[in-house]
Coordinates of C-alpha atoms in Angstrom, one line a residue:
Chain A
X1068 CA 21.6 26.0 -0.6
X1069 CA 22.4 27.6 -4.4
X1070 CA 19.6 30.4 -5.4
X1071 CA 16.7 28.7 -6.5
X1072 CA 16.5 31.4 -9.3
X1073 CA 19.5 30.9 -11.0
X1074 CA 19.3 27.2 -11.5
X1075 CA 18.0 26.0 -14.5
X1076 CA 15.4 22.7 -14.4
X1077 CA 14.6 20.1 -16.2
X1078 CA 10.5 19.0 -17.4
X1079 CA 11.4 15.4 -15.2
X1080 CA 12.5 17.4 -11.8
X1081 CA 16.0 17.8 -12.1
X1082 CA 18.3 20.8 -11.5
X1083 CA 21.0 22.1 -12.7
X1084 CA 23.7 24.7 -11.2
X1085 CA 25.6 25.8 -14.5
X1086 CA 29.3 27.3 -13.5
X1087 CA 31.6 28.0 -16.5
X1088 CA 31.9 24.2 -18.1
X1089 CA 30.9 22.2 -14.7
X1090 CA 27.2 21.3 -14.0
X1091 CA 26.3 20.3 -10.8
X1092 CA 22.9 17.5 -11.6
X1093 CA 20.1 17.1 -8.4
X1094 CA 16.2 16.4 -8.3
X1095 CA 14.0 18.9 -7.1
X1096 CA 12.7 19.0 -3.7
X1097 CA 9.3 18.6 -5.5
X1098 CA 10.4 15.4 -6.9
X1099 CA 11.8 14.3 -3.5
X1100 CA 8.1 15.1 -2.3
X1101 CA 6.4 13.0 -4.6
X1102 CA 8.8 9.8 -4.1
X1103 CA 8.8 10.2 -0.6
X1104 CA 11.4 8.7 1.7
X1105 CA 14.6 7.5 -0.5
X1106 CA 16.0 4.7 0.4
X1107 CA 18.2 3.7 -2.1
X1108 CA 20.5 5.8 -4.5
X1109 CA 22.8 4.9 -7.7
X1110 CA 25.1 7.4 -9.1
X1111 CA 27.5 7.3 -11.8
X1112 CA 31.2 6.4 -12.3
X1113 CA 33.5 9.0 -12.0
X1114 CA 34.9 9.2 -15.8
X1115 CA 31.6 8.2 -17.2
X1116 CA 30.5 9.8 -20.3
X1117 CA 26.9 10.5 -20.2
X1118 CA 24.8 11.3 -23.1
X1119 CA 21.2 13.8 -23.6
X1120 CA 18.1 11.6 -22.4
X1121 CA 20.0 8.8 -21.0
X1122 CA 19.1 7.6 -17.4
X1123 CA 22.3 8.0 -15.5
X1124 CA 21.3 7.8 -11.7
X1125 CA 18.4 6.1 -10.1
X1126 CA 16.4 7.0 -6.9
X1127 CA 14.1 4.9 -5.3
X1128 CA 12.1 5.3 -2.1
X1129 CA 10.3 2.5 -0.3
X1130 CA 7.4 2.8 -2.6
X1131 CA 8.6 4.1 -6.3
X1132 CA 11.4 4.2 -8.7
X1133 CA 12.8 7.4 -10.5
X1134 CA 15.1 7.9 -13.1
X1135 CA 17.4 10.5 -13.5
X1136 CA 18.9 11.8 -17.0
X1137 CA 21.2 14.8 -17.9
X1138 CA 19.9 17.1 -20.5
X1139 CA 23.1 17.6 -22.0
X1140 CA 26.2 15.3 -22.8
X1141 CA 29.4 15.4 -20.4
X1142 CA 31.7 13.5 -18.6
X1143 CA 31.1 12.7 -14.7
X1144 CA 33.7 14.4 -12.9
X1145 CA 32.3 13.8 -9.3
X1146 CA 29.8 12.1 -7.8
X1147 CA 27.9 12.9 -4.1
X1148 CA 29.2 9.8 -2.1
X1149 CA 27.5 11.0 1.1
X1150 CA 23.7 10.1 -0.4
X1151 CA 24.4 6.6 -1.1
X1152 CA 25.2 6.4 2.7
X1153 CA 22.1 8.6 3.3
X1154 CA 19.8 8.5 0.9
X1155 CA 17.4 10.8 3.0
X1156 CA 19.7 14.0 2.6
X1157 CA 17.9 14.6 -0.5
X1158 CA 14.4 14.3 1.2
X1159 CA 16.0 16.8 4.5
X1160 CA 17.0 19.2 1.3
X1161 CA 16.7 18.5 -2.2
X1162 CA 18.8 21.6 -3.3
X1163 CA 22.0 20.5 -1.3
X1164 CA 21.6 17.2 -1.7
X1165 CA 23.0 16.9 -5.8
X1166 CA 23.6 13.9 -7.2
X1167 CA 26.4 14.0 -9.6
X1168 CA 28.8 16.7 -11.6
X1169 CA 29.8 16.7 -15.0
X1170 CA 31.9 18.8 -17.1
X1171 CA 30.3 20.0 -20.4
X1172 CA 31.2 22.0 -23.3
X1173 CA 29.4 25.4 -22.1
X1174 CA 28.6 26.1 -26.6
X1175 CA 26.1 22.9 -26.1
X1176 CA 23.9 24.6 -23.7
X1177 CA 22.4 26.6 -26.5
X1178 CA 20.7 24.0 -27.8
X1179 CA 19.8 22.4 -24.7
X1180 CA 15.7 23.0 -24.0
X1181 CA 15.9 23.7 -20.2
X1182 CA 13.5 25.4 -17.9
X1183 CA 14.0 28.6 -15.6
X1184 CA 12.5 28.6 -12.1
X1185 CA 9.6 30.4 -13.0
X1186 CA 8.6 28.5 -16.4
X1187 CA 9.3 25.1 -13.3
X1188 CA 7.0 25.8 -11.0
X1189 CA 4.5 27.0 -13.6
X1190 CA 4.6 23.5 -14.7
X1191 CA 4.5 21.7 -11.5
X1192 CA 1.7 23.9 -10.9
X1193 CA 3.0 26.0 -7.7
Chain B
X946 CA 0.2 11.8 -8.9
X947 CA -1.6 14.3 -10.7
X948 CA -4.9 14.9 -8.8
X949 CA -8.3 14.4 -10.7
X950 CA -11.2 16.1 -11.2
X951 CA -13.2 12.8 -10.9
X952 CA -11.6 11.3 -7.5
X953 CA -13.6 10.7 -4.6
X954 CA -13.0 12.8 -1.2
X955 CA -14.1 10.9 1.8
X956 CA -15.3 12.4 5.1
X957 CA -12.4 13.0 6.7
X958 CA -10.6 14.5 3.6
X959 CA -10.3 18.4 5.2
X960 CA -8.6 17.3 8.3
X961 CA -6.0 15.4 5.9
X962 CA -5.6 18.3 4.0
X963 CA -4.8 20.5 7.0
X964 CA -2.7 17.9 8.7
X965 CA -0.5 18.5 5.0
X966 CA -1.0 15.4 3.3
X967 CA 0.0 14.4 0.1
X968 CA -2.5 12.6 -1.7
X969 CA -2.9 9.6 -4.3
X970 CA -5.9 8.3 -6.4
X971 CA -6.8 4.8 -5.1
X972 CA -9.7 3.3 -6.5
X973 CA -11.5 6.4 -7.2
X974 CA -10.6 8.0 -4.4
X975 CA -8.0 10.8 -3.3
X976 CA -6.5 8.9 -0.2
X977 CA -3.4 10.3 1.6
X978 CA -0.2 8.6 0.9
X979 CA 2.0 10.2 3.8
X980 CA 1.4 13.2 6.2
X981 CA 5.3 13.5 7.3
X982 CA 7.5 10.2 6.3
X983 CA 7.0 6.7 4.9
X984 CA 9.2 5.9 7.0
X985 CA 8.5 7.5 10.0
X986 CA 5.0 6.6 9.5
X987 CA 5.8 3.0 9.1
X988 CA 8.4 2.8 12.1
X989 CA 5.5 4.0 14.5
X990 CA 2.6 1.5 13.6
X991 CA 5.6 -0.9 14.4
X992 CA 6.7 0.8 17.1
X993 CA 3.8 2.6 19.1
X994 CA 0.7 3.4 17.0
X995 CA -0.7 4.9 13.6
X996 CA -4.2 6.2 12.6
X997 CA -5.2 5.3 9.2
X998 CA -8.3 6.8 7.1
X999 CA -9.6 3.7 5.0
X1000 CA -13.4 4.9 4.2
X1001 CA -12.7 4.5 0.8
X1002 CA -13.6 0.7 2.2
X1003 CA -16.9 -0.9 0.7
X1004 CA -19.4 -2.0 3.1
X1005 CA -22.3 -4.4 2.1
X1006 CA -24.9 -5.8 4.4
X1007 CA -26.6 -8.3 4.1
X1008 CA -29.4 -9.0 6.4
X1009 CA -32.3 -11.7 6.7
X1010 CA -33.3 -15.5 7.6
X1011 CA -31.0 -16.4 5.0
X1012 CA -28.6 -14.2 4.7
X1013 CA -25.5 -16.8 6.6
X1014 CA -27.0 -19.0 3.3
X1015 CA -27.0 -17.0 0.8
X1016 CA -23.0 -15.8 1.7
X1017 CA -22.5 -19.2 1.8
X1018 CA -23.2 -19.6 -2.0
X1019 CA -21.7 -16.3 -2.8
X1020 CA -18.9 -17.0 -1.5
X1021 CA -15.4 -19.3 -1.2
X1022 CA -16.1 -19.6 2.6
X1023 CA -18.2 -20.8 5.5
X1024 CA -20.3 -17.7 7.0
X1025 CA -23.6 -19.4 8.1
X1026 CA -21.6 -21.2 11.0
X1027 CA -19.5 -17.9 12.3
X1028 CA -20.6 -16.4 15.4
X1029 CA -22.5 -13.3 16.2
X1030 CA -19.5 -10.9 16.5
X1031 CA -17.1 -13.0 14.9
X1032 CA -15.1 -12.2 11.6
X1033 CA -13.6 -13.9 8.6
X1034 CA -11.5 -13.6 5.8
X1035 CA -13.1 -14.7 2.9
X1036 CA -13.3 -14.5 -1.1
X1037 CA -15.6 -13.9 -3.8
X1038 CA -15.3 -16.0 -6.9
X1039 CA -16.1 -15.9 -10.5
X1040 CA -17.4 -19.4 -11.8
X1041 CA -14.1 -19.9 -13.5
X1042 CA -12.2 -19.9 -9.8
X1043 CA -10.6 -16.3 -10.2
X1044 CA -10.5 -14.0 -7.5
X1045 CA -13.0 -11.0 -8.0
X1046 CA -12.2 -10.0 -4.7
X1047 CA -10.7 -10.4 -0.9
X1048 CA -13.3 -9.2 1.6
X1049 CA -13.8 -9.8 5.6
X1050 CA -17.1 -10.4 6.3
X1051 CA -18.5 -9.5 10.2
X1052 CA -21.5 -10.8 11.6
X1053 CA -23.2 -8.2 13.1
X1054 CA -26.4 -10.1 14.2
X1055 CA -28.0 -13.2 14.1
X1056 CA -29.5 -12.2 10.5
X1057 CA -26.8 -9.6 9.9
X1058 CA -23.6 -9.5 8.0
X1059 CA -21.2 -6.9 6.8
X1060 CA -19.1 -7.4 4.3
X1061 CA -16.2 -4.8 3.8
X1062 CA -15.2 -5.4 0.7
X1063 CA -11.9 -3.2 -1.9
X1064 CA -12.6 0.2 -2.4
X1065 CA -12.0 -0.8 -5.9
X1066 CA -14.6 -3.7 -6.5
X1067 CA -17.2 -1.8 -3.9
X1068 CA -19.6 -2.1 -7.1
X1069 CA -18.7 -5.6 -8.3
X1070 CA -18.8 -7.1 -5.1
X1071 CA -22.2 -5.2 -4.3
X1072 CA -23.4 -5.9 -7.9
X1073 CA -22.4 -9.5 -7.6
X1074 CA -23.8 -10.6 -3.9
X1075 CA -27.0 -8.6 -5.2
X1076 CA -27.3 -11.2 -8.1
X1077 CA -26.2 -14.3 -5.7
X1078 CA -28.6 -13.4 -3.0
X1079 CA -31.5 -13.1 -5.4
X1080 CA -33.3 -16.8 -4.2
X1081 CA -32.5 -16.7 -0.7
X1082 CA -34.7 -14.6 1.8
X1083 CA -32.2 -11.7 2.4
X1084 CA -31.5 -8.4 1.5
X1085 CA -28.2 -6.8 0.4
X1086 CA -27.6 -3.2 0.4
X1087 CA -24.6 -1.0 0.3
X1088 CA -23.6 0.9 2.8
X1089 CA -20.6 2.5 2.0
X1090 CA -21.6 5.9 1.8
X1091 CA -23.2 6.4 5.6
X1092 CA -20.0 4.8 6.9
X1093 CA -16.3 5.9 7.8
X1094 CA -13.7 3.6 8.8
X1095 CA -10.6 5.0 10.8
X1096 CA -8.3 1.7 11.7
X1097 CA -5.6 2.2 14.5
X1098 CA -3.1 -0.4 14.4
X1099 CA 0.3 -0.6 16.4
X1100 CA 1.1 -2.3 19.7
X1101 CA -0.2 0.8 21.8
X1102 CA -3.4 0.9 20.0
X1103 CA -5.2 -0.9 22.9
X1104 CA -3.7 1.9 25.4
X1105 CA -4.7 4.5 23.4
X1106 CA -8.2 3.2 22.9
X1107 CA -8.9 2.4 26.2
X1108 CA -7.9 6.4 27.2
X1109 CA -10.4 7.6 24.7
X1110 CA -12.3 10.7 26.0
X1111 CA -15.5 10.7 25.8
X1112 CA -14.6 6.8 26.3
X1113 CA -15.5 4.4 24.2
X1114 CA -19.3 2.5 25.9
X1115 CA -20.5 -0.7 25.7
X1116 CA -17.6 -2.6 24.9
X1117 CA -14.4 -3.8 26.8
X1118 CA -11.3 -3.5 24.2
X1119 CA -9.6 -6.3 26.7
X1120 CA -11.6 -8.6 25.8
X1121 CA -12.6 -8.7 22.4
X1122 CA -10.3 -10.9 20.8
X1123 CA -9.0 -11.2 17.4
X1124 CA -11.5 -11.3 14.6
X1125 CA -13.8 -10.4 16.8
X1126 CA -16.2 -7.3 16.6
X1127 CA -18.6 -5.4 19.1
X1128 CA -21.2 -2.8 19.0
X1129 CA -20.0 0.8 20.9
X1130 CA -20.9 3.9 21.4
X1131 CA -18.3 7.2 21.7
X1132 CA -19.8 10.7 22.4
X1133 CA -23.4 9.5 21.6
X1134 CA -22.5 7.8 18.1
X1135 CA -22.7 4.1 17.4
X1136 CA -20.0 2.5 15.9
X1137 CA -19.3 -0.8 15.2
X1138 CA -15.1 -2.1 16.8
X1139 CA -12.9 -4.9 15.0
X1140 CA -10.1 -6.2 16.2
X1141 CA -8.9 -6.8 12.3
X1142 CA -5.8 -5.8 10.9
X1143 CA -3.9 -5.7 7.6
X1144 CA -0.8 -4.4 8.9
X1145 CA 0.3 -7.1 11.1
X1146 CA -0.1 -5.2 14.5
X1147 CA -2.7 -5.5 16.9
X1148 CA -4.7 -2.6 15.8
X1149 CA -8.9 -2.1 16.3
X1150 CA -11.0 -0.5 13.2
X1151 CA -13.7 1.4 13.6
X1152 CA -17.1 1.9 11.5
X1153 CA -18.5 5.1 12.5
X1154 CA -21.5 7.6 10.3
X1155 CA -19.3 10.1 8.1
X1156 CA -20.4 12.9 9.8
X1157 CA -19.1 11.7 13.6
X1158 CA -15.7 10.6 11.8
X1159 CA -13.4 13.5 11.8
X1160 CA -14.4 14.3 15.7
X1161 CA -13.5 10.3 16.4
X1162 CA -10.3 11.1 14.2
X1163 CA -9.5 14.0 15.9
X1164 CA -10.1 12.8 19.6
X1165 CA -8.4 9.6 18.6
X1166 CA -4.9 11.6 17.5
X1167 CA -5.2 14.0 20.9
X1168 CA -5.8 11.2 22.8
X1169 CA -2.3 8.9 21.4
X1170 CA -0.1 11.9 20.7
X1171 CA 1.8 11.2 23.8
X1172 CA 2.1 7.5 23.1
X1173 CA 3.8 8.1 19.7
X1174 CA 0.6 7.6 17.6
X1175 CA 0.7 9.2 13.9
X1176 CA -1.8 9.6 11.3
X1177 CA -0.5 7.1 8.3
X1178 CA -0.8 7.0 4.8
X1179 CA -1.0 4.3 2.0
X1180 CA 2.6 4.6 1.5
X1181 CA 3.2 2.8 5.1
X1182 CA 0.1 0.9 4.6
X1183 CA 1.2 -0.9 2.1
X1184 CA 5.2 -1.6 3.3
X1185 CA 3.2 -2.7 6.2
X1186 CA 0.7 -5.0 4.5
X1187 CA 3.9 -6.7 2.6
X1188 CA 6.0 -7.6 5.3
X1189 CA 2.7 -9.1 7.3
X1190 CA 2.5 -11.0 3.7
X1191 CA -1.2 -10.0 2.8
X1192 CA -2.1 -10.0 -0.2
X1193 CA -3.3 -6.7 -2.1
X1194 CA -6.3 -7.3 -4.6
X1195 CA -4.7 -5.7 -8.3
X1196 CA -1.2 -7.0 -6.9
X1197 CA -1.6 -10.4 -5.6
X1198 CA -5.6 -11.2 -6.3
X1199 CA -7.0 -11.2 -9.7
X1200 CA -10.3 -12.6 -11.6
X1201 CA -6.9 -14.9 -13.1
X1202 CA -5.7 -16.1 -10.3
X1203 CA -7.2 -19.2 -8.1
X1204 CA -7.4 -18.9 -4.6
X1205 CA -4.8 -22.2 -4.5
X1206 CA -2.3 -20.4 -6.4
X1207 CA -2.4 -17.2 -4.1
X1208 CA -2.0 -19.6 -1.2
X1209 CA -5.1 -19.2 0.0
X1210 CA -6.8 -22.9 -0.7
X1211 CA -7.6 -22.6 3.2
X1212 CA -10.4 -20.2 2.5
X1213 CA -12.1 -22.2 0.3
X1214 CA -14.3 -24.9 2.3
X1215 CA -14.7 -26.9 -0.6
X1216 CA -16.5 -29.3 2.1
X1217 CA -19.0 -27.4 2.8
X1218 CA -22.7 -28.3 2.1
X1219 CA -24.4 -26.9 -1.3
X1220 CA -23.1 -25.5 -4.4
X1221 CA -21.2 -22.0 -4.3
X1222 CA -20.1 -19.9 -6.9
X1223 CA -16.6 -21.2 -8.3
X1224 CA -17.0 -24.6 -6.9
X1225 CA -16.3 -26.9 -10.3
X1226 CA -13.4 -24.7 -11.1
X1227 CA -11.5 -24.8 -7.6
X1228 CA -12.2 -27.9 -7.5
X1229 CA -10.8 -28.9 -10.9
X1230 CA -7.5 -26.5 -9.8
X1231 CA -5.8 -25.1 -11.7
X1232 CA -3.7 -25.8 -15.3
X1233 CA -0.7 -27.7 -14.7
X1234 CA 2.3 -25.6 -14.3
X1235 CA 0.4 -22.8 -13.0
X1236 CA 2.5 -20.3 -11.0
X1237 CA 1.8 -19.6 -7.0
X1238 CA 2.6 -16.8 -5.2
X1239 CA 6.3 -17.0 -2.9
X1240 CA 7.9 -14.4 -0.8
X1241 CA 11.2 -13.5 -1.5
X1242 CA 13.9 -12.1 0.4
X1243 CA 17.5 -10.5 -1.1
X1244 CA 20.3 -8.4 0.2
X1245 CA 21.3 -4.8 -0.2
X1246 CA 19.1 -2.1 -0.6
X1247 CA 18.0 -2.2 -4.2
X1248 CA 14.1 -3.8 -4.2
X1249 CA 12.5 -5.4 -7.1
X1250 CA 8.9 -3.6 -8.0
X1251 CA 6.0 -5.2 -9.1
X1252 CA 6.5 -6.2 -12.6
X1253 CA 10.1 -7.0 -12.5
X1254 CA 10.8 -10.5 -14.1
X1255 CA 12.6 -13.7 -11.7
X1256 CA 14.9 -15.6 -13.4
X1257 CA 17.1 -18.6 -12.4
X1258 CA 21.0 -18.7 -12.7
X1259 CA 20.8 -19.4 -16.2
X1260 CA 18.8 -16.4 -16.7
X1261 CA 15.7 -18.1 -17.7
X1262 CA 12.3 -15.9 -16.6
X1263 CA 10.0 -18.0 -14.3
X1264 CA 8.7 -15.3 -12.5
X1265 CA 7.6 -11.9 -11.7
X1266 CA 6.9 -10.1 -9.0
X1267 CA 3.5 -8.4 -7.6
X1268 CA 4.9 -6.5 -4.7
X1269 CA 8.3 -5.5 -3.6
X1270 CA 10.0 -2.9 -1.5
X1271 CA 13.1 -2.5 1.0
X1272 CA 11.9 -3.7 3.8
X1273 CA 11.4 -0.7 6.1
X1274 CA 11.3 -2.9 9.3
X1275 CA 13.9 -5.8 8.2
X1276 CA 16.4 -3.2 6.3
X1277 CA 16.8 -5.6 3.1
X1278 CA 14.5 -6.1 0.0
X1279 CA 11.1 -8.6 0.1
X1280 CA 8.7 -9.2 -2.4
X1281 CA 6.0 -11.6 -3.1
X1282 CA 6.0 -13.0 -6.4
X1283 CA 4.0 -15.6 -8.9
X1284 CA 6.6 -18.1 -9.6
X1285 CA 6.7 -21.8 -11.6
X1286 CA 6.1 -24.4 -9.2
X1287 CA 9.0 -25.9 -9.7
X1288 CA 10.3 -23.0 -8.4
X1289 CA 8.4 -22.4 -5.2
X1290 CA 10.1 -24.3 -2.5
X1291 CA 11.6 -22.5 0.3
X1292 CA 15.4 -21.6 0.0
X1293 CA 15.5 -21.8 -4.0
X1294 CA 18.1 -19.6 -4.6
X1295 CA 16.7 -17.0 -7.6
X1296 CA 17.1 -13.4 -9.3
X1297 CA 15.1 -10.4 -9.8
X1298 CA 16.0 -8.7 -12.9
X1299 CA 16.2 -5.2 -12.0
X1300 CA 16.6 -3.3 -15.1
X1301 CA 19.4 -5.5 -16.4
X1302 CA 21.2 -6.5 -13.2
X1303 CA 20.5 -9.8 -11.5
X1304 CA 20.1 -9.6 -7.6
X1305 CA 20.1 -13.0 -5.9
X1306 CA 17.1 -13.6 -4.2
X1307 CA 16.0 -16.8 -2.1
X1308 CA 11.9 -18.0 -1.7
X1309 CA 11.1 -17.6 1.4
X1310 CA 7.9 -18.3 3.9
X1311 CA 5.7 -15.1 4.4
X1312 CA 5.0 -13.2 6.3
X1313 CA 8.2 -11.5 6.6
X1314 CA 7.7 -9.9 10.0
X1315 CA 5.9 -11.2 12.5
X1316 CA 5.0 -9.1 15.7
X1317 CA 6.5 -11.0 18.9
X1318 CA 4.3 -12.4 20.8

């Protein structure tokens, strides 16, 4: 599991482990909670260009949909195969269960808004 | 999922919160949605036993000489002529036909009725059978709050029941059948047993005073650990409830939808003696062309969600769905949805549109599950 700490969030549940120009993408173990049980899991193609705001991966448990979007524009360079076989690997562990990695130009993270751990859980209230 | 200030907590809400539930607002209420698992939760009312909380439940009595007559003008069905201890499913109507709610209605004596109605429409329905009742020689009062209601549902319910300590008086769980209820006592508290079920399990539900609930709860959960029993949430509830193929008021049941439509014209005893409310417009039907509910069944793992249109092949829309979900029990997608009749027969091959992609789906007969035998 990566340090909680270091990861940056997003406001809609996902984090993000930055490492030079490669950005690993998975929900939060909060947003696992409040799904509950997934069930069903759609990643990207590898060589897909993603862009800020745009839903790129879906997660769905028996009971409710989410959508998950990158923060900053990239290309997927790999995707977590192992989830669409078992979906509940993000439940068991959100942190190790990522979704998707993309590779980035490191200057746009400047002006990408995202959240530290602290200013997260503030805002998830815990 | 954000709690609020407003929500109801029901009786056994502090035992929930220390068993680690998450919660949900339903109806004004803040009900648990899981303790553990959806799944797991789901798996073991299937498989052995779960313990739900549903006090959020409205109960309404109505009691006096006429109080069979007066339910027999208040509502779709036939109570007058049901049995003392016997239960049925019936609907309350709005004069146009609509459904303003799905209730089961108990007779609890000869001049006794209780009539549990959505935690949602506990005031419309009271409100309503208040007005209805007003010329007959009954009176109708609700009785929600001075009444819990823990239902246990799952193929080892009966077991568990029958181990109950202190045991469970005055009634003999092997006998009561299905729809049926009795009078009990457990540890010096009345209660009131139903063999009723929304889940599609053999399952018991019991009416008990708020303030003897959480002990029942507790004793109840001691007394099935062994035998796999688990407390359950709404999220299970409801996969449950749609592979059984009930119907969920707000989903499936609506002031605009006819009973006929829903599939539910058997309720309605349009031969029955006297006027009731809804009469002229059930019995006019309704407009030509009007959709009716269907189940449908598709393959893969990706469910259509309430809301999601049905189209044909040609990518016309003709449909949408009320309820859907992977099927925890079946391991592929269901859903019921309202469709165009000329849709609706069994083995039409259609499509949920889900979010731009088209997954085949083909109508089926509900329920989906059915418990063997």
């Amino acid at each position: 599991m990566p340090d909680l700490n270091a990861l940056k969030y997003t406001a809609d549940h996902e984090w993000l482990e930055i490492d030079g120009d490669v950005v690993t993408v998975g929900i939060t173990d909060y947003a696992a909670d409040q799904l509950g049980d997934l069930v069903f899991v759609d990643l990207p193609q590898v060589g897909a260009s993603v862009q800020p705001g745009a839903v790129v991966s879906e997660v769905e448990s028996t009971k409710s949909v989410g959508e998950v979007s990158t923060p900053i524009a990239g290309e997927v360079i790999e995707r977590n195969d192992a989830i669409i076989e078992n979906p509940e690997l993000v439940n068991a562990d959100a942190f190790a269960g990522w979704l998707f990695k993309l590779r980035i130009d490191p200057a746009a993270l400047d002006a990408t808004s995202l959240l530290s751990r602290d200013e997260y859980t503030e805002q998830i209230g815990q | 999922m954000t709690e609020t200030d407003t929500a109801r907590h029901g009786p056994l809400h502090d035992i929930h919160v220390a068993a680690g539930a998450a919660f949900t607002d339903f109806g004004g209420w803040q009900m648990p949605v899981r303790y553990s698992s959806d799944l797991a939760e789901h798996h073991a009312v299937r498989t052995a036993a779960g313990i739900f909380d549903i006090s959020h439940m409205g109960e309404i009595v109505v009691l006096g000489a006429e109080a069979g007559a007066a339910l027999d003008y208040a509502l779709a069905g036939r109570l007058s002529t049901i049995e003392e201890g016997q239960a049925k499913y019936s609907l309350l109507l709005t004069e146009d036909g609509g459904i303003l709610d799905d209730l089961v209605v108990y007779r609890t004596g000869a001049d006794r009725f209780l009539v549990v109605a959505n935690a949602g429409n506990r005031d419309a329905v009271a409100e309503e059978l208040i007005d209805r009742a007003k010329d007959f020689d009954c009176e109708v009062y609700d009785e929600s709050d001075d009444m819990a209601l823990i239902a246990v549902q799952g193929p080892k319910t009966r077991e568990i029941l029958t181990q109950l300590t202190p045991q469970l008086e005055e009634v003999d769980l092997a006998s009561l059948k299905y729809y049926r209820c009795a009078a009990a006592r457990w540890n010096g508290h009345e209660l009131l047993i139903a063999r009723t079920g929304y889940t599609g399990e053999d399952g018991f539900e019991l009416y008990i005073a708020p303030d003897a609930a959480a002990a029942l709860w507790t004793a109840i959960i001691e007394t099935g650990q062994g035998s796999g029993l688990v407390p359950a949430g709404l999220a299970a509830r409801d996969t449950l409830r749609l592979e059984a193929g009930m119907p969920l008021y707000g989903h499936e049941l609506g002031r605009d939808i006819l009973p006929v439509q829903a599939g539910l014209g058997r309720v309605v005893h349009i031969n029955k003696e006297g006027d009731f409310v809804g009469r002229a417009a059930v019995e006019a039907g309704p407009p030509e062309g009007a959709r009716v509910l269907v189940g449908l069944v598709a393959e893969g793992r990706r469910a259509g969600r309430a809301g999601y249109p049905i189209v044909t092949e040609s990518g016309e829309v003709v449909g949408e769905i009320t309820s859907g979900a992977l099927s925890p029990t079946l391991g592929h997608p269901i859903a019921m949805a309202y469709v165009d009749p000329e849709h609706a027969a069994p083995d039409t091959h259609l499509a949920i549109d889900v979010r731009g992609s088209r997954i085949p789906a083909t109508v089926t007969a509900v329920p989906f599950y059915s418990r063997k035998a």
